[in-house]
Amino acid sequence: MPKESPSVDIIIFGGHGDLALRKIMPALYHLFCQNYIDPNSRIFSTIRTEASNDDHRELVLQKFREYHPNNYFSEETWATFASQLFCFEMDISDSDNYKPLAEALNEFPERDRVNYLSTPSSLFGDICTALNETGLVTDNSRVVLEKPIGKDLKSFIEIDDLVAAVFPETSIFRIDHYLGKDTVQNILALRFSNTLFMPLWNNKSIDHVQITVAETVGVEGRWGYYDKYGAMRDMIQNHLMQLLCLVAMEPPRSLQSDSDSVRNEKVKVLKSLRQMSKREVAENTVRGQYKSGVSEDKAVPGYLEDDDELHESDTETFVALRADIENWTWSGVPFYLRTGKRMSGRFSEIIIQFKDIPHSIFPNDGQPLEANKLIIHIQPEESIRLLMMNKVPGLGKGMRLRPVELELNIAEDDPRSPTAYERLLLEVVKDDSTLFMRRDEVEAAWEWTDNILETWHEDNIKVKKYVAGTDGPSSAVALIERDGRSWHEDA
Ligand code: BG6
């Protein structure tokens, strides 16, 4: 069961990395401000270059201001928070270096410990082994693993086995920050706290589902990481497949009594995904890579030039694909997934496209009626809209119809909604793993994506180039149009 009022020691491995400074530290500060973290808690960062605690605090503050230039900052609270930040320069792959960290942690041996591994997953095994060898793993220790873990099923299992040799499954928190987003959680609320949709949520009423996560950014300073992974491993294998699970899963027994109810249902979906044949991979998947273009009114370089050096690479920065779930509920309902960098806009959305009415009684000037559509916007703005047909009001117009949207605006009056990392870190501190991925979930996701990745490799399926600032290669449009459907576009 989740714990209340935690006092905790948090150790961030990779403490000066982009993720730690951009997302984890600000999230911890906000939890601290809201009294979700006890003020006696300490935050240790392992770093690679020499720095004093004061240098470290200065850098954390500087990055906080750079990435979060808003008003949600108090000098006074920051001073208290910063006094609990400490750093250790160390080679984290070698247990001989853990002594100073161990001395600090052992001041409070009973305290809850959260080890956040914000490093490449190739280091996870070494870090866990070193923690174990230095006696730093107690009954109150947990470990948080950043995605992607491994590059395929085989490497995932190798890494996870090393972690599992030290931590029990109940103490391993595999993070997918999409599961911490408010709108993503709202999918559960929408589906399972209203009677309205449940009877319609199946292949009798739904024609197809679209899930798009479009970004305007390029690979930024992450070329080295990104080129080894690509969009399939960086986004589809985790974020988009998790969204697919939340849309397609059956009602879990409970959200509260145990962390497994939701995860059991998600695994069933992942295991029901049809493995594509080689022919289907060629037909139902598209790989793209951006070339130079204009993004948000600025000329931007192509992927190959998007680093300090020029490169040759066939890594995909865009993927579109059709997934099919083989079960009674979803048979015959394609799920179209699409994600890419340097697309025309930044938006993440889920479209539930309902079927056409079976017969129309309205002449409607020969115009076809639009089928109902549920549009779930995850970001940048959060909203849920239901498209319905409605009569054009007034006299003399006969019975003409037009589509209108019912809007459920979920933004609160408080303009600072908690970030996904804030929510997920709080869950870790409370020791509740419902929103984290279980080992079998990650395995099932890798199994499905591995099949596609292998076919791309074996059949030499090359990336198709697209101009930065557009919606990917034209074959992504053809992919869905071949089925007589089209990607949703906001009017
Ligand atoms: C990360 C990916 O997991 O998610 C990044 O590694 C991507 O490549 C990011 O940009 C997108 O997250 P968000 O929350 O900005 O949609």
XYZ file of C-alpha atoms and ligand atoms in Angstrom:
507
model
C 0.000 0.000 0.000
C 1.235 3.587 -0.668
C 3.040 5.250 2.227
C 2.030 8.610 3.694
C 4.231 11.562 4.861
C 7.498 10.279 3.505
C 10.939 11.402 4.569
C 13.317 10.213 1.949
C 16.848 10.257 0.577
C 16.915 10.566 -3.217
C 20.018 9.716 -5.219
C 20.088 10.890 -8.823
C 22.624 8.985 -10.893
C 23.578 11.121 -13.893
C 22.857 14.191 -11.791
C 24.159 16.792 -14.256
C 22.530 15.199 -17.291
C 19.878 16.989 -19.322
C 16.952 15.047 -17.873
C 18.072 15.501 -14.265
C 18.481 19.270 -14.582
C 15.581 19.914 -16.926
C 12.886 17.676 -15.431
C 13.813 15.796 -12.254
C 15.209 18.619 -10.101
C 12.415 21.088 -10.967
C 9.846 18.384 -10.206
C 11.462 17.722 -6.824
C 11.513 21.450 -6.049
C 7.789 21.739 -6.752
C 7.037 18.671 -4.601
C 9.102 20.271 -1.870
C 7.154 23.557 -2.194
C 3.868 21.711 -1.819
C 5.121 19.816 1.264
C 4.943 16.486 -0.521
C 8.560 15.952 0.385
C 9.559 16.233 3.991
C 12.065 19.138 4.425
C 14.551 16.782 6.091
C 14.797 14.740 2.917
C 18.095 14.937 1.051
C 18.855 14.847 -2.661
C 22.237 13.492 -3.701
C 23.469 13.787 -7.288
C 26.298 11.750 -8.714
C 28.283 13.801 -11.212
C 31.251 13.198 -13.496
C 33.231 16.395 -13.077
C 34.534 18.011 -9.935
C 32.174 20.499 -8.265
C 31.485 21.687 -4.740
C 27.990 21.492 -3.276
C 27.718 25.249 -3.828
C 28.707 24.940 -7.516
C 26.174 22.162 -7.862
C 23.379 24.191 -6.238
C 24.238 27.121 -8.488
C 24.029 24.974 -11.627
C 20.716 23.412 -10.581
C 19.284 26.899 -10.004
C 20.654 28.270 -13.273
C 19.088 25.411 -15.262
C 15.840 25.717 -13.345
C 15.614 29.384 -14.350
C 16.560 28.579 -17.955
C 13.971 25.832 -18.406
C 11.211 27.208 -16.203
C 11.190 30.975 -16.643
C 7.899 31.584 -14.838
C 6.713 32.967 -11.549
C 6.467 29.749 -9.645
C 9.650 30.349 -7.775
C 10.333 31.594 -4.287
C 13.858 32.600 -3.260
C 13.113 31.622 0.312
C 11.808 28.120 -0.454
C 14.603 27.594 -2.942
C 17.187 28.390 -0.247
C 15.722 25.701 2.024
C 15.455 23.226 -0.846
C 19.004 23.951 -2.041
C 20.416 23.345 1.432
C 19.334 19.706 1.024
C 21.164 19.223 -2.306
C 24.535 17.468 -2.318
C 26.787 16.127 -5.034
C 29.418 13.397 -5.321
C 31.911 13.273 -8.135
C 32.327 9.579 -8.875
C 32.613 6.862 -11.482
C 29.283 5.178 -10.856
C 30.211 1.923 -12.537
C 32.799 1.073 -9.869
C 31.732 0.154 -6.324
C 35.088 1.346 -4.929
C 33.870 4.910 -5.473
C 30.691 4.629 -3.417
C 32.220 5.118 0.051
C 31.496 8.857 0.514
C 27.934 8.403 -0.731
C 27.521 5.406 1.573
C 28.729 7.396 4.579
C 26.198 10.122 3.893
C 23.318 7.711 3.340
C 24.167 5.634 6.391
C 23.551 8.613 8.662
C 19.906 7.555 8.292
C 19.945 3.839 7.574
C 16.189 3.408 8.158
C 15.153 6.138 5.789
C 13.385 5.415 2.490
C 15.847 5.587 -0.420
C 14.991 6.351 -4.018
C 17.762 5.588 -6.506
C 16.908 7.397 -9.742
C 19.004 6.021 -12.606
C 19.000 8.865 -15.112
C 21.826 7.359 -17.167
C 22.050 5.239 -20.308
C 20.483 1.868 -19.522
C 23.802 0.131 -20.236
C 24.933 1.408 -16.799
C 21.906 0.195 -14.820
C 23.422 -3.209 -14.056
C 26.735 -1.754 -12.830
C 25.014 0.809 -10.611
C 22.702 -1.738 -8.981
C 25.575 -4.160 -8.436
C 27.686 -1.402 -6.871
C 24.809 -0.318 -4.605
C 24.458 -3.892 -3.471
C 28.168 -4.446 -2.914
C 28.396 -1.323 -0.769
C 25.426 -2.401 1.340
C 23.287 0.517 0.185
C 20.221 -1.520 -0.703
C 17.871 -1.794 2.263
C 14.287 -2.997 2.615
C 13.276 0.621 2.101
C 15.205 1.121 -1.156
C 13.602 1.608 -4.552
C 15.057 2.104 -7.989
C 13.690 4.210 -10.845
C 14.717 3.266 -14.389
C 14.469 5.701 -17.286
C 13.350 4.449 -20.701
C 14.312 3.068 -23.158
C 15.703 0.113 -21.206
C 17.915 -1.736 -23.667
C 17.626 -1.597 -27.442
C 15.597 -4.764 -27.922
C 14.077 -7.621 -25.939
C 17.388 -9.416 -25.487
C 19.299 -6.417 -24.116
C 16.289 -5.420 -21.990
C 16.275 -8.847 -20.332
C 20.038 -8.744 -19.747
C 19.833 -5.328 -18.074
C 16.668 -6.055 -16.155
C 18.096 -9.322 -14.826
C 21.018 -7.402 -13.316
C 18.625 -4.937 -11.678
C 16.337 -7.768 -10.519
C 19.296 -9.538 -8.891
C 19.437 -6.590 -6.470
C 15.904 -5.168 -6.233
C 12.613 -7.084 -6.005
C 10.088 -6.326 -8.766
C 7.947 -4.369 -6.265
C 10.836 -1.927 -5.738
C 11.573 -1.371 -9.450
C 9.868 1.667 -10.979
C 10.238 1.683 -14.789
C 9.206 5.178 -15.738
C 7.288 6.303 -18.806
C 6.558 9.960 -18.214
C 3.504 9.900 -20.490
C 1.706 7.945 -17.785
C 2.158 10.914 -15.440
C 0.438 13.427 -17.724
C -2.929 14.685 -16.480
C -4.704 14.161 -19.781
C -3.328 10.672 -20.103
C -4.701 9.832 -16.671
C -7.935 11.409 -17.720
C -8.357 8.682 -20.331
C -8.921 6.315 -17.411
C -11.352 8.742 -15.797
C -13.255 9.266 -19.034
C -13.550 5.572 -19.752
C -14.134 4.151 -16.310
C -16.038 6.825 -14.393
C -18.740 7.416 -17.007
C -21.276 4.929 -18.293
C -21.587 6.807 -21.566
C -18.680 5.394 -23.529
C -18.245 1.885 -22.185
C -21.018 0.227 -24.235
C -19.645 1.889 -27.386
C -15.966 1.207 -26.733
C -15.489 -1.723 -29.111
C -15.518 -2.829 -32.734
C -19.292 -2.510 -33.007
C -19.198 1.274 -32.724
C -15.600 2.342 -33.307
C -14.167 2.457 -36.821
C -10.557 3.148 -35.948
C -8.237 4.925 -33.491
C -5.422 7.382 -34.237
C -2.622 8.223 -31.836
C -0.251 11.016 -32.847
C 2.655 12.491 -30.908
C 4.082 15.240 -33.100
C 7.039 17.376 -32.078
C 8.487 20.508 -33.671
C 11.887 20.067 -32.038
C 14.701 18.223 -33.767
C 17.091 15.988 -31.888
C 18.590 19.032 -30.118
C 21.868 18.163 -28.392
C 20.982 14.445 -28.236
C 22.239 13.270 -31.632
C 24.598 10.688 -30.124
C 21.830 9.075 -28.070
C 19.110 9.446 -30.655
C 20.996 7.984 -33.559
C 21.394 4.682 -31.697
C 17.686 4.470 -30.934
C 15.461 6.282 -33.443
C 11.766 7.053 -33.132
C 10.656 3.434 -32.849
C 12.668 2.800 -29.686
C 12.510 6.364 -28.332
C 8.756 6.918 -28.682
C 6.677 4.073 -30.146
C 7.953 1.219 -27.943
C 7.012 3.149 -24.824
C 4.932 6.342 -24.967
C 2.681 5.497 -27.916
C 2.208 1.875 -26.942
C 1.250 2.926 -23.428
C -1.359 5.294 -24.854
C -2.667 2.469 -27.029
C -2.948 0.275 -23.919
C -4.947 2.884 -21.999
C -7.387 3.221 -24.896
C -7.750 -0.508 -25.549
C -7.579 -2.151 -22.135
C -10.554 -3.695 -20.377
C -11.703 -2.133 -17.093
C -9.225 -2.947 -14.318
C -10.608 -4.236 -11.028
C -9.353 -1.261 -9.030
C -6.912 1.602 -9.178
C -6.188 1.483 -5.487
C -6.136 -1.923 -3.919
C -3.062 -3.116 -5.773
C -0.742 -1.792 -8.429
C -1.260 -4.810 -10.664
C -4.906 -4.461 -11.745
C -4.134 -1.797 -14.336
C -0.884 -3.406 -15.412
C -2.526 -6.819 -15.879
C -4.995 -5.274 -18.321
C -2.282 -3.395 -20.222
C -0.209 -6.548 -20.651
C -3.205 -8.352 -22.133
C -3.466 -5.660 -24.800
C 0.244 -5.763 -25.623
C 0.135 -9.525 -25.909
C -2.880 -9.315 -28.221
C -1.115 -7.103 -30.757
C -0.798 -8.986 -34.009
C 2.804 -9.634 -35.018
C 3.163 -8.351 -38.563
C 4.401 -10.564 -41.365
C 7.266 -9.197 -43.467
C 4.784 -8.144 -46.140
C 2.669 -6.335 -43.531
C 5.699 -4.512 -42.156
C 6.427 -3.233 -45.661
C 2.791 -2.169 -46.148
C 1.803 -1.041 -42.665
C 4.849 0.874 -41.429
C 6.611 4.011 -42.649
C 10.021 5.256 -41.536
C 10.966 8.867 -42.142
C 13.879 11.220 -41.545
C 13.662 15.014 -41.664
C 15.717 17.066 -44.040
C 16.261 20.811 -43.810
C 13.193 23.028 -43.869
C 11.362 25.678 -41.904
C 10.108 24.979 -38.424
C 8.197 27.564 -36.401
C 9.272 30.285 -38.877
C 12.964 29.435 -38.604
C 15.187 27.698 -41.135
C 16.378 24.462 -39.560
C 18.973 21.898 -40.650
C 18.172 18.323 -41.609
C 18.792 15.407 -39.235
C 22.180 14.591 -40.793
C 23.418 18.143 -40.176
C 21.734 18.503 -36.774
C 24.950 17.901 -34.812
C 28.362 19.536 -34.575
C 29.627 17.107 -37.221
C 28.051 15.949 -40.475
C 26.796 12.374 -40.407
C 25.519 9.566 -42.576
C 22.630 7.766 -40.935
C 19.507 5.792 -41.724
C 17.958 6.338 -38.267
C 14.256 7.195 -38.380
C 12.994 10.430 -36.824
C 9.420 9.610 -37.853
C 7.295 6.481 -37.729
C 3.733 5.839 -38.843
C 2.199 2.408 -38.560
C -0.998 0.440 -38.367
C -1.401 -1.881 -35.383
C -4.113 -4.506 -35.008
C -5.307 -6.003 -31.748
C -6.481 -9.571 -31.985
C -9.287 -9.956 -29.500
C -13.100 -9.902 -29.494
C -13.282 -6.221 -28.579
C -10.906 -4.783 -31.156
C -10.763 -7.217 -34.060
C -11.179 -5.180 -37.273
C -10.394 -1.790 -35.616
C -7.011 -0.512 -36.795
C -4.932 1.647 -34.453
C -2.873 4.132 -36.498
C 0.186 5.388 -34.605
C 2.333 8.296 -35.746
C 5.203 10.217 -34.178
C 7.972 12.416 -35.482
C 10.423 15.192 -34.818
C 10.354 18.468 -36.777
C 6.731 18.100 -37.718
C 4.419 20.997 -38.589
C 3.215 21.490 -35.020
C 3.612 20.185 -31.502
C 0.564 18.187 -30.612
C -0.255 14.871 -29.022
C -3.738 13.585 -29.587
C -5.885 10.495 -29.591
C -8.777 10.277 -32.023
C -11.550 7.762 -31.439
C -13.366 7.639 -34.751
C -16.844 6.165 -34.423
C -18.610 4.411 -37.293
C -20.972 6.070 -39.736
C -24.660 5.854 -38.965
C -26.133 2.830 -40.758
C -28.695 4.855 -42.743
C -29.330 8.564 -43.107
C -32.851 10.032 -43.128
C -31.500 13.517 -43.908
C -31.042 14.774 -47.483
C -28.566 17.409 -46.131
C -28.135 18.923 -49.606
C -26.351 15.799 -50.704
C -23.610 16.364 -48.109
C -22.506 13.244 -46.185
C -22.927 13.322 -42.426
C -19.771 13.222 -40.357
C -19.406 10.301 -37.989
C -18.933 11.021 -34.271
C -15.397 11.525 -33.172
C -13.849 11.832 -29.725
C -10.774 14.052 -29.842
C -8.490 13.791 -26.832
C -5.789 16.471 -26.871
C -2.927 15.586 -24.569
C -0.702 18.581 -25.291
C 0.092 21.404 -25.631
C -3.451 22.306 -24.554
C -5.454 19.689 -22.718
C -8.984 19.110 -23.891
C -11.529 16.481 -24.769
C -13.981 17.223 -27.575
C -16.846 15.183 -28.930
C -17.842 15.879 -32.520
C -21.576 15.430 -33.137
C -24.028 16.324 -35.878
C -26.514 19.076 -35.108
C -29.297 20.910 -36.946
C -28.408 24.294 -38.458
C -30.740 26.595 -36.513
C -33.310 28.895 -38.096
C -36.192 28.931 -40.547
C -36.069 28.353 -44.260
C -33.038 26.183 -44.152
C -34.897 22.903 -44.134
C -33.305 20.156 -42.151
C -29.655 20.956 -42.748
C -27.070 19.483 -40.455
C -23.585 20.521 -39.423
C -20.908 19.096 -37.138
C -20.503 20.781 -33.756
C -18.139 20.028 -30.941
C -18.949 19.471 -27.290
C -15.913 20.600 -25.390
C -14.720 19.402 -22.036
C -12.009 21.805 -21.022
C -10.033 20.152 -18.288
C -7.620 22.976 -17.470
C -7.972 24.156 -13.867
C -7.985 27.779 -12.726
C -4.533 27.243 -11.256
C -2.366 27.763 -14.336
C 0.526 25.680 -12.981
C -0.519 22.110 -13.478
C 1.930 19.584 -12.063
C 4.361 18.096 -14.532
C 4.371 14.400 -15.385
C 7.685 13.958 -13.538
C 6.277 15.649 -10.457
C 3.363 13.252 -10.312
C 5.472 10.174 -10.985
C 8.167 11.120 -8.477
C 5.483 11.573 -5.856
C 4.205 8.074 -6.647
C 7.743 6.711 -6.191
C 8.107 8.521 -2.885
C 4.720 7.079 -1.810
C 5.868 3.646 -3.015
C 2.959 3.169 -5.411
C 3.956 1.555 -8.704
C 0.569 1.540 -10.487
C 1.744 4.153 -12.999
C 5.009 2.386 -13.776
C 5.729 -0.409 -16.210
C 6.047 -3.953 -15.028
C 8.713 -6.183 -16.509
C 6.286 -8.282 -18.560
C 4.784 -5.110 -20.063
C 8.148 -3.892 -21.294
C 8.981 -7.361 -22.597
C 5.724 -7.565 -24.559
C 6.293 -4.093 -26.023
C 9.839 -4.998 -27.097
C 8.679 -8.273 -28.597
C 6.226 -6.479 -30.850
C 8.583 -3.682 -31.900
C 11.568 -6.036 -32.344
C 9.685 -7.863 -35.078
C 9.270 -4.607 -37.020
C 12.819 -3.415 -36.346
C 14.236 -6.737 -37.514
C 12.236 -6.670 -40.740
C 13.311 -3.096 -41.429
C 16.877 -4.243 -41.003
C 16.669 -7.571 -42.882
C 14.653 -6.193 -45.790
C 16.687 -3.021 -45.939
C 13.646 -0.759 -45.593
C 15.128 2.716 -45.850
C 13.930 5.978 -44.317
C 11.867 8.259 -46.524
C 12.948 11.883 -46.307
C 10.495 14.596 -45.303
C 10.940 18.335 -45.184
C 11.287 19.703 -41.629
C 8.103 21.527 -40.653
C 5.763 19.113 -42.474
C 3.784 16.079 -41.336
C 6.189 13.383 -42.417
C 6.656 11.518 -45.690
C 3.716 11.251 -48.098
C 3.702 7.486 -47.631
C 2.365 8.092 -44.100
C -0.689 9.694 -45.708
C -0.938 6.818 -48.182
C -0.731 4.305 -45.304
C -4.051 5.430 -43.839
C -5.729 6.533 -47.080
C -5.275 3.078 -48.561
C -7.751 1.947 -45.911
C -10.212 4.678 -46.957
C -9.424 6.845 -43.903
C -7.393 9.988 -43.259
C -5.361 11.547 -40.436
C -7.421 13.898 -38.323
C -6.871 17.589 -38.976
C -8.305 20.264 -36.735
C -10.755 22.464 -38.650
C 11.179 11.508 -24.439
C 11.946 11.260 -25.717
O 10.925 10.310 -23.775
O 9.948 12.148 -24.741
C 12.165 12.557 -26.462
O 13.186 10.656 -25.401
C 10.864 13.298 -26.674
O 12.810 12.320 -27.708
C 10.094 13.420 -25.368
O 11.160 14.582 -27.195
C 8.711 13.985 -25.588
O 8.111 14.231 -24.349
P 7.011 15.361 -24.198
O 6.537 15.225 -22.785
O 7.677 16.669 -24.493
O 5.945 15.038 -25.211
